[in-house]
PDB file of C-alpha atoms and ligand atoms in Angstrom:
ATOM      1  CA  UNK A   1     -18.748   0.606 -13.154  1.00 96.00           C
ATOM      2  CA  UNK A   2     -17.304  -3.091 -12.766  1.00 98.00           C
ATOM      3  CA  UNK A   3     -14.484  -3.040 -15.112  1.00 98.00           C
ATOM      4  CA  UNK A   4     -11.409  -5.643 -16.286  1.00 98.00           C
ATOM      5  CA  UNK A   5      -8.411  -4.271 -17.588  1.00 98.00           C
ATOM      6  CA  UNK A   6      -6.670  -6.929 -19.890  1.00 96.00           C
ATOM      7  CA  UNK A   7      -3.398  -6.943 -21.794  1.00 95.00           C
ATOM      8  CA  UNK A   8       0.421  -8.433 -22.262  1.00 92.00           C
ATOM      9  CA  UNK A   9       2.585  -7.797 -19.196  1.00 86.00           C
ATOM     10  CA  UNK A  10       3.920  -4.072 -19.522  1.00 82.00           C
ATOM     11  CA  UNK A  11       0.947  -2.655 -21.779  1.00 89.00           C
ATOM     12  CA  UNK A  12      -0.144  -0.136 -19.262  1.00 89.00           C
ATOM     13  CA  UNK A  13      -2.949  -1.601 -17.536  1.00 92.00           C
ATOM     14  CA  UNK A  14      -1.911  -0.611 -14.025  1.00 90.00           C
ATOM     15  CA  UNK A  15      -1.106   3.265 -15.742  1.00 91.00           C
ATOM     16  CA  UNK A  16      -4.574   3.162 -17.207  1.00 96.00           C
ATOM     17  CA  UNK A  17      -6.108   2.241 -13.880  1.00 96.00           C
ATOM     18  CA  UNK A  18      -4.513   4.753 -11.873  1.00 94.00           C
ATOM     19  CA  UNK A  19      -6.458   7.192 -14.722  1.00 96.00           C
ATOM     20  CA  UNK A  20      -9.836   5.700 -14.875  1.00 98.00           C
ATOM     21  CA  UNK A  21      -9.098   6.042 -10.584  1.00 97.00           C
ATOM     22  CA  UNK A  22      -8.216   9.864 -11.003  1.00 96.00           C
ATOM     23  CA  UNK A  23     -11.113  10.616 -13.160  1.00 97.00           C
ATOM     24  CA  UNK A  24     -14.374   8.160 -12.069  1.00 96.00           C
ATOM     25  CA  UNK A  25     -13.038   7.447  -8.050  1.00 96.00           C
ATOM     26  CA  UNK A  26     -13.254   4.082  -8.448  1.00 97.00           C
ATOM     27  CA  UNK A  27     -10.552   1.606  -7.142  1.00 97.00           C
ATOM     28  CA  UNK A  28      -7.519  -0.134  -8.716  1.00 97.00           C
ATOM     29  CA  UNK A  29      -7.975  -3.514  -7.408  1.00 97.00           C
ATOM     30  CA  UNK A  30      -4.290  -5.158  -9.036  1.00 95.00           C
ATOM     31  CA  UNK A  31      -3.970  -8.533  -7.683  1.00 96.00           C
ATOM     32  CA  UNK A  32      -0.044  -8.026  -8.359  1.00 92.00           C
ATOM     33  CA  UNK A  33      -0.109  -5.148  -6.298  1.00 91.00           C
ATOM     34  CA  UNK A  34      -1.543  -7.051  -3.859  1.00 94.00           C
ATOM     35  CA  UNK A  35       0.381 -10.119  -3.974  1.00 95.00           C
ATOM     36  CA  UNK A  36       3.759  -7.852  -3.585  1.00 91.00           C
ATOM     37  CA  UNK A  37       2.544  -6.228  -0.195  1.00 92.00           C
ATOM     38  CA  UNK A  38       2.059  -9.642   0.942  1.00 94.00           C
ATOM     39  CA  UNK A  39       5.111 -10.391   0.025  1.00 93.00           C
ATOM     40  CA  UNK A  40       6.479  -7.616   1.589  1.00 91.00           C
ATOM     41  CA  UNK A  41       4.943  -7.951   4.934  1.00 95.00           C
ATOM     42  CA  UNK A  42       5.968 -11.558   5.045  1.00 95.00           C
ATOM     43  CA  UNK A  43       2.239 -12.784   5.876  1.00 95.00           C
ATOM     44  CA  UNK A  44       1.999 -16.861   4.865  1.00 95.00           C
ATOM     45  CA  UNK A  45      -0.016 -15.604   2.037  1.00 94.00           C
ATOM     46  CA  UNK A  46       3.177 -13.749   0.725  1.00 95.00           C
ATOM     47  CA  UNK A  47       5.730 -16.261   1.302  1.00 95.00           C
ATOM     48  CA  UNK A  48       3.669 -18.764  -0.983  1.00 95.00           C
ATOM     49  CA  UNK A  49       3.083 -15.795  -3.626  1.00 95.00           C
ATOM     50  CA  UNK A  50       7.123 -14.884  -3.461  1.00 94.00           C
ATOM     51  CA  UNK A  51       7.951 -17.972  -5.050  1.00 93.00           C
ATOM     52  CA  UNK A  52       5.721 -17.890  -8.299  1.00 94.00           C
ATOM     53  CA  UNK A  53       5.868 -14.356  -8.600  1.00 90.00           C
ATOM     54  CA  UNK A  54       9.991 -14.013  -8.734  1.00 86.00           C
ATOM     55  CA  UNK A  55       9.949 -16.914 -10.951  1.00 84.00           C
ATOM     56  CA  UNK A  56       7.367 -14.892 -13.523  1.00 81.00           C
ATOM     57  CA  UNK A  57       4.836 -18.038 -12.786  1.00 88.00           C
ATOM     58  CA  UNK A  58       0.969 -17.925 -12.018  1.00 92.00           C
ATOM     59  CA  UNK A  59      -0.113 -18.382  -8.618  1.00 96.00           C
ATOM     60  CA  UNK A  60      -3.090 -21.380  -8.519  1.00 97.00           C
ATOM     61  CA  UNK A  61      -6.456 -19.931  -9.560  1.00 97.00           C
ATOM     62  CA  UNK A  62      -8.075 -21.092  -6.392  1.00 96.00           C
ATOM     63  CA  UNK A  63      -5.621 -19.057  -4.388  1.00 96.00           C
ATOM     64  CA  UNK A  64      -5.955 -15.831  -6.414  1.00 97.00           C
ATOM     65  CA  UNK A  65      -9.801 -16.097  -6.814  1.00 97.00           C
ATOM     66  CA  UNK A  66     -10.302 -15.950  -3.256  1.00 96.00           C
ATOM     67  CA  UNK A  67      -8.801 -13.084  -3.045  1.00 96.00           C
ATOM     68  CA  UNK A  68     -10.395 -11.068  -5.396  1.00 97.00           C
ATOM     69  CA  UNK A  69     -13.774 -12.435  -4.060  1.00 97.00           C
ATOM     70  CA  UNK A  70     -12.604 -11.514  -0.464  1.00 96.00           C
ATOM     71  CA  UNK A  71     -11.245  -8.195  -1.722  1.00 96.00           C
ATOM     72  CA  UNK A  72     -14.184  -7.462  -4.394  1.00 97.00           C
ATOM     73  CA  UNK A  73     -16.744  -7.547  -1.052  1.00 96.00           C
ATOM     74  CA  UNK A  74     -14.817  -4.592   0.370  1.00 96.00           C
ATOM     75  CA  UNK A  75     -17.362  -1.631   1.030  1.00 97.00           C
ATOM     76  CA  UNK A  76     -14.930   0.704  -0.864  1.00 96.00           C
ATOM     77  CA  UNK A  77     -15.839  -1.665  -4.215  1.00 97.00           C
ATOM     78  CA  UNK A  78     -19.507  -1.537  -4.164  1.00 96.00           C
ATOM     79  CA  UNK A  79     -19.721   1.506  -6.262  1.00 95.00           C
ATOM     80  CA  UNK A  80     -17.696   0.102  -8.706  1.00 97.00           C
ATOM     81  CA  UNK A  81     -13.736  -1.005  -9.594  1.00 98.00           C
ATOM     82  CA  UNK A  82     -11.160  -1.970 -11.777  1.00 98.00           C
ATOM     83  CA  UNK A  83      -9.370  -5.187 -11.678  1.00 98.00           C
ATOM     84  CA  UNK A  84      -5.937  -4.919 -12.912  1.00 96.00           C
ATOM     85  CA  UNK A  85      -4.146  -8.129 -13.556  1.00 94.00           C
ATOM     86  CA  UNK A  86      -7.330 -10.746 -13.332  1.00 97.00           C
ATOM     87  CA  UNK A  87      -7.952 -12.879 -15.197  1.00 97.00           C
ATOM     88  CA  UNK A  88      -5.238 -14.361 -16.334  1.00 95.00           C
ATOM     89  CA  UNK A  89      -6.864 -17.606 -17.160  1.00 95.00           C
ATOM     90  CA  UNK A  90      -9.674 -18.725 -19.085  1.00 97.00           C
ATOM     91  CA  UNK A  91     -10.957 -20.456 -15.529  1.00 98.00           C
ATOM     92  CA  UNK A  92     -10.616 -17.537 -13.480  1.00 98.00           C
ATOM     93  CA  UNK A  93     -12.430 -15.205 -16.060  1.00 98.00           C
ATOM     94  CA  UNK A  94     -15.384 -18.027 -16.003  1.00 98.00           C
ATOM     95  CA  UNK A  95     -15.094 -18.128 -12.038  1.00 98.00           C
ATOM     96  CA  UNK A  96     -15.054 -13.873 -11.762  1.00 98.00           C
ATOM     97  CA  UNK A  97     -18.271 -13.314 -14.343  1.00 98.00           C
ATOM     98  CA  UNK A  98     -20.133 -15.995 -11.724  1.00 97.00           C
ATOM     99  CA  UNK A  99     -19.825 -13.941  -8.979  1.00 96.00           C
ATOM    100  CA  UNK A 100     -19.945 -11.176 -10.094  1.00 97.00           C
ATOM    101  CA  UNK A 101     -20.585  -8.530 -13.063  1.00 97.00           C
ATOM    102  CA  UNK A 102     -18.712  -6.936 -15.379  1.00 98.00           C
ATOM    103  CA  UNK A 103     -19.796  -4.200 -17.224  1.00 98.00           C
ATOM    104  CA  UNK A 104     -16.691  -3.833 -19.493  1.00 98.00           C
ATOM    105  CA  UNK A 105     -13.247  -5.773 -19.938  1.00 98.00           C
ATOM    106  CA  UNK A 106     -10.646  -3.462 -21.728  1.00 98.00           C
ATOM    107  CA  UNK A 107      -8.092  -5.186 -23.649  1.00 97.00           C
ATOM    108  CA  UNK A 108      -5.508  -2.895 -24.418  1.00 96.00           C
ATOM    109  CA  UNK A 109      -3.761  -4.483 -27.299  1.00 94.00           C
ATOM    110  CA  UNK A 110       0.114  -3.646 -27.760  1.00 91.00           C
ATOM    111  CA  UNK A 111       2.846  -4.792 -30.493  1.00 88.00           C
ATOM    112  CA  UNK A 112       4.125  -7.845 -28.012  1.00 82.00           C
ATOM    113  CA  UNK A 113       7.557  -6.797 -29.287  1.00 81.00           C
ATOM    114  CA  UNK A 114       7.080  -4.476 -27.520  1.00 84.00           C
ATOM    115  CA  UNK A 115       6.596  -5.473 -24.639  1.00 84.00           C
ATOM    116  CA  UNK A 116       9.901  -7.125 -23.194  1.00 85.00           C
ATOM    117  CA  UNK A 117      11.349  -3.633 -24.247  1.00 85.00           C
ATOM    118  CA  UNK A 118       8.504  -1.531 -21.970  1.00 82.00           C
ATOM    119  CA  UNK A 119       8.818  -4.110 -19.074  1.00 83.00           C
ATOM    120  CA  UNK A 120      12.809  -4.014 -19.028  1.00 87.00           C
ATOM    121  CA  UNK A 121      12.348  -0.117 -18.950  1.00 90.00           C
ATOM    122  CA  UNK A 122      10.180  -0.122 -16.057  1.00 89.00           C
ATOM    123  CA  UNK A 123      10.350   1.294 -12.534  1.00 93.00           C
ATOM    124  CA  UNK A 124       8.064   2.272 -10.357  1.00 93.00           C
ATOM    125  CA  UNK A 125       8.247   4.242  -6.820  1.00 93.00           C
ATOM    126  CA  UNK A 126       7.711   1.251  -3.711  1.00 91.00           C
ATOM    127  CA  UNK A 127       5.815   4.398  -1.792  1.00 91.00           C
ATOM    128  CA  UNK A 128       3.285   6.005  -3.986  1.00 91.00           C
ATOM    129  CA  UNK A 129       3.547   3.250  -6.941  1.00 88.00           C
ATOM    130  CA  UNK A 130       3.912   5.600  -9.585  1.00 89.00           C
ATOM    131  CA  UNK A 131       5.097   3.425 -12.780  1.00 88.00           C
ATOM    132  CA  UNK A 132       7.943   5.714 -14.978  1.00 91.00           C
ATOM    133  CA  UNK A 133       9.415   4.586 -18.147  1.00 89.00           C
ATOM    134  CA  UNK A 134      12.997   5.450 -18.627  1.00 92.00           C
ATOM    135  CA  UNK A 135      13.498   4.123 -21.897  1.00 86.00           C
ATOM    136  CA  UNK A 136      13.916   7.924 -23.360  1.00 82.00           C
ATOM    137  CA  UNK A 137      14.286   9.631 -20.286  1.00 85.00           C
ATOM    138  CA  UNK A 138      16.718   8.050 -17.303  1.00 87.00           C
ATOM    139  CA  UNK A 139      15.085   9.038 -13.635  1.00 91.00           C
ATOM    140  CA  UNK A 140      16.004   7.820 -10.431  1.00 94.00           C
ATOM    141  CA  UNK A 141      13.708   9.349  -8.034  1.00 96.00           C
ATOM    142  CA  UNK A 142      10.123   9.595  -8.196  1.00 95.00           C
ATOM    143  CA  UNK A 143       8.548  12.959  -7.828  1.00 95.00           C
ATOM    144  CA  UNK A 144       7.337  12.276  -4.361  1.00 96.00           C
ATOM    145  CA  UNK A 145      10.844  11.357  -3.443  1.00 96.00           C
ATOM    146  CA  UNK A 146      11.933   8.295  -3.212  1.00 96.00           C
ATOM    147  CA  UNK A 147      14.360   5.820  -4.892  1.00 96.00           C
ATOM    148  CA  UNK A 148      12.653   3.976  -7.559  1.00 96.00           C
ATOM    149  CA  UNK A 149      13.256   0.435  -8.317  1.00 94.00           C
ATOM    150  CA  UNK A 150      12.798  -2.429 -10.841  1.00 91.00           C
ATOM    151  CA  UNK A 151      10.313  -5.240 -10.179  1.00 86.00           C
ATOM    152  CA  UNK A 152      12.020  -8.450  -9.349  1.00 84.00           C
ATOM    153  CA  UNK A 153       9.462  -9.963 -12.009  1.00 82.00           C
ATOM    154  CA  UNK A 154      10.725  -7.185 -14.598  1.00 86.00           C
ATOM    155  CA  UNK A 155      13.925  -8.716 -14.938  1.00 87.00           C
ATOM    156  CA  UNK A 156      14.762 -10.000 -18.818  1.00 85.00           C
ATOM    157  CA  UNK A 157      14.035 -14.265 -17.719  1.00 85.00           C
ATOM    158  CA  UNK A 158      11.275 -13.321 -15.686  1.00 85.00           C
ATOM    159  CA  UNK A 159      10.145 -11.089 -18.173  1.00 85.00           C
ATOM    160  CA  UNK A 160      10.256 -13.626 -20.828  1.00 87.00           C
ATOM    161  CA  UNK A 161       8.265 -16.169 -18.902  1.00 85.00           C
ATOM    162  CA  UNK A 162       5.251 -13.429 -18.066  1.00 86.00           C
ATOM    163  CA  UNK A 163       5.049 -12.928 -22.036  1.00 88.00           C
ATOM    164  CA  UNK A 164       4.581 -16.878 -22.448  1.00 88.00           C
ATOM    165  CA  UNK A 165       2.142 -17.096 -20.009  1.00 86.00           C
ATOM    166  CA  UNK A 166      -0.017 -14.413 -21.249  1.00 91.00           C
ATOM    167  CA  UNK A 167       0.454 -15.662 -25.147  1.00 90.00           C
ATOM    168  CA  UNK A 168      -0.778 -19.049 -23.911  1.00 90.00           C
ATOM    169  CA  UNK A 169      -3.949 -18.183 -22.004  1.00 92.00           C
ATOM    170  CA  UNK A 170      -4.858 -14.906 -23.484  1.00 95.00           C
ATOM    171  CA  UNK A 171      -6.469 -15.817 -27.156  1.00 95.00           C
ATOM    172  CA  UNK A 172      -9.234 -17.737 -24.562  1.00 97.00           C
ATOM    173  CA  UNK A 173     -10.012 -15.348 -22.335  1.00 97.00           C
ATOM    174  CA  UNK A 174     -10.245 -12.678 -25.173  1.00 97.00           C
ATOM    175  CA  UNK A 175     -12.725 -15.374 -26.611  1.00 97.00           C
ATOM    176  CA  UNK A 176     -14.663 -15.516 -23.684  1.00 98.00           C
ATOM    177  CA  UNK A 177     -15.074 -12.157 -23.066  1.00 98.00           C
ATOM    178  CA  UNK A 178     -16.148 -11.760 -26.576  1.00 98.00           C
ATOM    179  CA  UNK A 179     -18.963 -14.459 -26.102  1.00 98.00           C
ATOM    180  CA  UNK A 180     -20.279 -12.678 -23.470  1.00 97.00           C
ATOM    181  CA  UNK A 181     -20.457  -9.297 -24.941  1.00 97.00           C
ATOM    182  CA  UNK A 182     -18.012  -7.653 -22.723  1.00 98.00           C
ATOM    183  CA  UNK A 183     -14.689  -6.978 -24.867  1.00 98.00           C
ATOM    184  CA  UNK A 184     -13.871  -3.538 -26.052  1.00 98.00           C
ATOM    185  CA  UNK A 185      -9.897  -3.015 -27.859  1.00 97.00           C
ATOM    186  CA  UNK A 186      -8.053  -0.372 -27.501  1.00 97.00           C
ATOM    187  CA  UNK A 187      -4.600   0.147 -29.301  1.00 95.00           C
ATOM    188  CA  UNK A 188      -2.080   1.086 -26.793  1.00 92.00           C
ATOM    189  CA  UNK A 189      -0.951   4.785 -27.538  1.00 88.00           C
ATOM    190  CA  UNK A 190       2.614   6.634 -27.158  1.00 83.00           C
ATOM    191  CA  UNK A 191       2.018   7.697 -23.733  1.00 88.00           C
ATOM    192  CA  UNK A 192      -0.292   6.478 -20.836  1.00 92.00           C
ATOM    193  CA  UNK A 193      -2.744   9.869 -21.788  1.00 95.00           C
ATOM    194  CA  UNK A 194      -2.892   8.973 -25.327  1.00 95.00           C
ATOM    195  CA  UNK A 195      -4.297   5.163 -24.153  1.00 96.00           C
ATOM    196  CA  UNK A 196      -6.730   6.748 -22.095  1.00 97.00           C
ATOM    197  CA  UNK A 197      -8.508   9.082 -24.465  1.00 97.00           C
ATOM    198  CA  UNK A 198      -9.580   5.704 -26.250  1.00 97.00           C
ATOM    199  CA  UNK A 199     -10.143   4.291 -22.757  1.00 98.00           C
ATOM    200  CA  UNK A 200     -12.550   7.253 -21.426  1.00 98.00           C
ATOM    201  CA  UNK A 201     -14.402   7.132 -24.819  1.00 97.00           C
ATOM    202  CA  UNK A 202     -15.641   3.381 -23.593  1.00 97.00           C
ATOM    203  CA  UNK A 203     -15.993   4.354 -20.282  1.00 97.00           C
ATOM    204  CA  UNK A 204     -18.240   7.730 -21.567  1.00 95.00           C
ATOM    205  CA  UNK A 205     -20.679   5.561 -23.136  1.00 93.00           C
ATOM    206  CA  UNK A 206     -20.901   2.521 -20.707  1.00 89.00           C
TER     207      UNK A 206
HETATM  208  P1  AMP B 301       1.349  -8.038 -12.197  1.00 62.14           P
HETATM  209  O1  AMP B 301       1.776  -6.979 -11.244  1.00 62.14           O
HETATM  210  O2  AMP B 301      -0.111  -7.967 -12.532  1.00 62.14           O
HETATM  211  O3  AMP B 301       2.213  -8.138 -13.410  1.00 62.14           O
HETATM  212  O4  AMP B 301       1.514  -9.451 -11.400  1.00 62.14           O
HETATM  213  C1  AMP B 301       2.767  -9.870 -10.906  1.00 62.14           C
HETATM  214  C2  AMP B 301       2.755 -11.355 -10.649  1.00 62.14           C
HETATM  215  O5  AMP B 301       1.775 -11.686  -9.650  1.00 62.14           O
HETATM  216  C3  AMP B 301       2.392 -12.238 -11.835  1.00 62.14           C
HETATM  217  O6  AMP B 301       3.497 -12.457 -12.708  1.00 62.14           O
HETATM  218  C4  AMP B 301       1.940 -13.518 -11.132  1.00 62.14           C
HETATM  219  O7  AMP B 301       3.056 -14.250 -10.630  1.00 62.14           O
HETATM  220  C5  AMP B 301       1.182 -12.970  -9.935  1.00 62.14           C
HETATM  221  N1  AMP B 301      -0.242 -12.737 -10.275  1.00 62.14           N
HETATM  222  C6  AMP B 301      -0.868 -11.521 -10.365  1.00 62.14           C
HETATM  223  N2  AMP B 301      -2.141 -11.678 -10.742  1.00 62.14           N
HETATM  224  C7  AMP B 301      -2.336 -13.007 -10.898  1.00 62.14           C
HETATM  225  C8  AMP B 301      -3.444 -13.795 -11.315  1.00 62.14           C
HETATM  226  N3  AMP B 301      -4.613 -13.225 -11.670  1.00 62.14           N
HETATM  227  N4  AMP B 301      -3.284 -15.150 -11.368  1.00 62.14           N
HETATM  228  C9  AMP B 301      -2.125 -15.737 -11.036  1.00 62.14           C
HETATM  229  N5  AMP B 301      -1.026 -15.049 -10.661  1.00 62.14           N
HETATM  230  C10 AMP B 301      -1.127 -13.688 -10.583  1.00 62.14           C
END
């Protein structure tokens, strides 16, 4: 199962992933994720990503398609995976369905109101990279014990800019995906399991 999961900045995508992972054992492929442990390991890669990413901007299609091509050929993504966080422009969603198939792209559609609120509340744990949201319920330390923190990129500015970017490019891609008979909706739920019932349903009958 080749599968794209699409949405604002802070609708759940990567929480959804880490679902569809638990339940069908197919990889999270997030090209954020990615990006952030180049970053961290200060490879040249990283140093060039660091300054779009902390300044909520896109890194150049050319640069990001590569590595999703590169990553896409690894032998633990030939049974299937889940991109998380590509496309994000019409180009690179034209570029990705000519190399390779996709069998469903998910867009999970949110109140974009929302979505500066979910972002701000965000942390997630830099070991296991679980993603809490402490808008109701303040935690500091992620069940598998460690200090969780807030994404440079979650930050209110760089917040705002993400939003921007994805209003500007998204109404194409949706567009696109539609053409080609790959778009399926799903209305983002109270919690992470209540997005995933409507997610499995899809996935149940791919
Ligand atoms: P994410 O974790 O998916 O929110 O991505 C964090 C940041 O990584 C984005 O705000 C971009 O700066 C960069 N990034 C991730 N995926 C892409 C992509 N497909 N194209 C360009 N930049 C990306």
């Amino acid at each position: 199962m080749n599968i794209v999961l699409f949405g604002a900045p802070g609708c759940g995508k990567g929480s959804q992933a880490k679902l569809i992972t638990a339940k069908y054992g197919i990889p999270q492929i997030s090209t954020g994720d990615i990006l952030r442990s180049e970053i961290s390991k200060n490879t040249e890669l990283g140093i060039i990503a660091g300054k779009y990413i902390n300044n909520g901007l896109l890194l150049p299609d050319d640069l990001v398609i590569e590595l999703v091509k590169k990553t896409l050929q690894q032998p633990n993504c030939q049974n299937g995976f889940i991109l998380d966080g590509f496309p994000r422009t019409l180009n690179q969603a034209q570029r990705l369905l000519e190399f390779i198939n996709i069998d469903v792209a998910i867009l999970i559609d949110v109140n974009i109101n929302e979505v500066e609120r979910r972002a701000l509340y965000r942390r997630i744990c830099p070991v296991c990279g679980k993603i809490y949201n402490i808008s109701n319920k303040y935690i500091e330390i992620c069940e598998c014990g460690n200090k969780l923190i807030q994404r440079e990129d979650d930050k209110l500015e760089v917040v705002r800019h993400r939003i921007e970017k994805y209003l500007a490019n998204s109404e194409d891609i949706i567009e696109f995906f539609k053409e080609r008979k790959i778009l399926a909706t799903v209305l983002s739920g109270e919690t992470p399991e209540e997005t995933f019932v409507s997610v499995d349903k899809i996935l149940s009958e791919l």
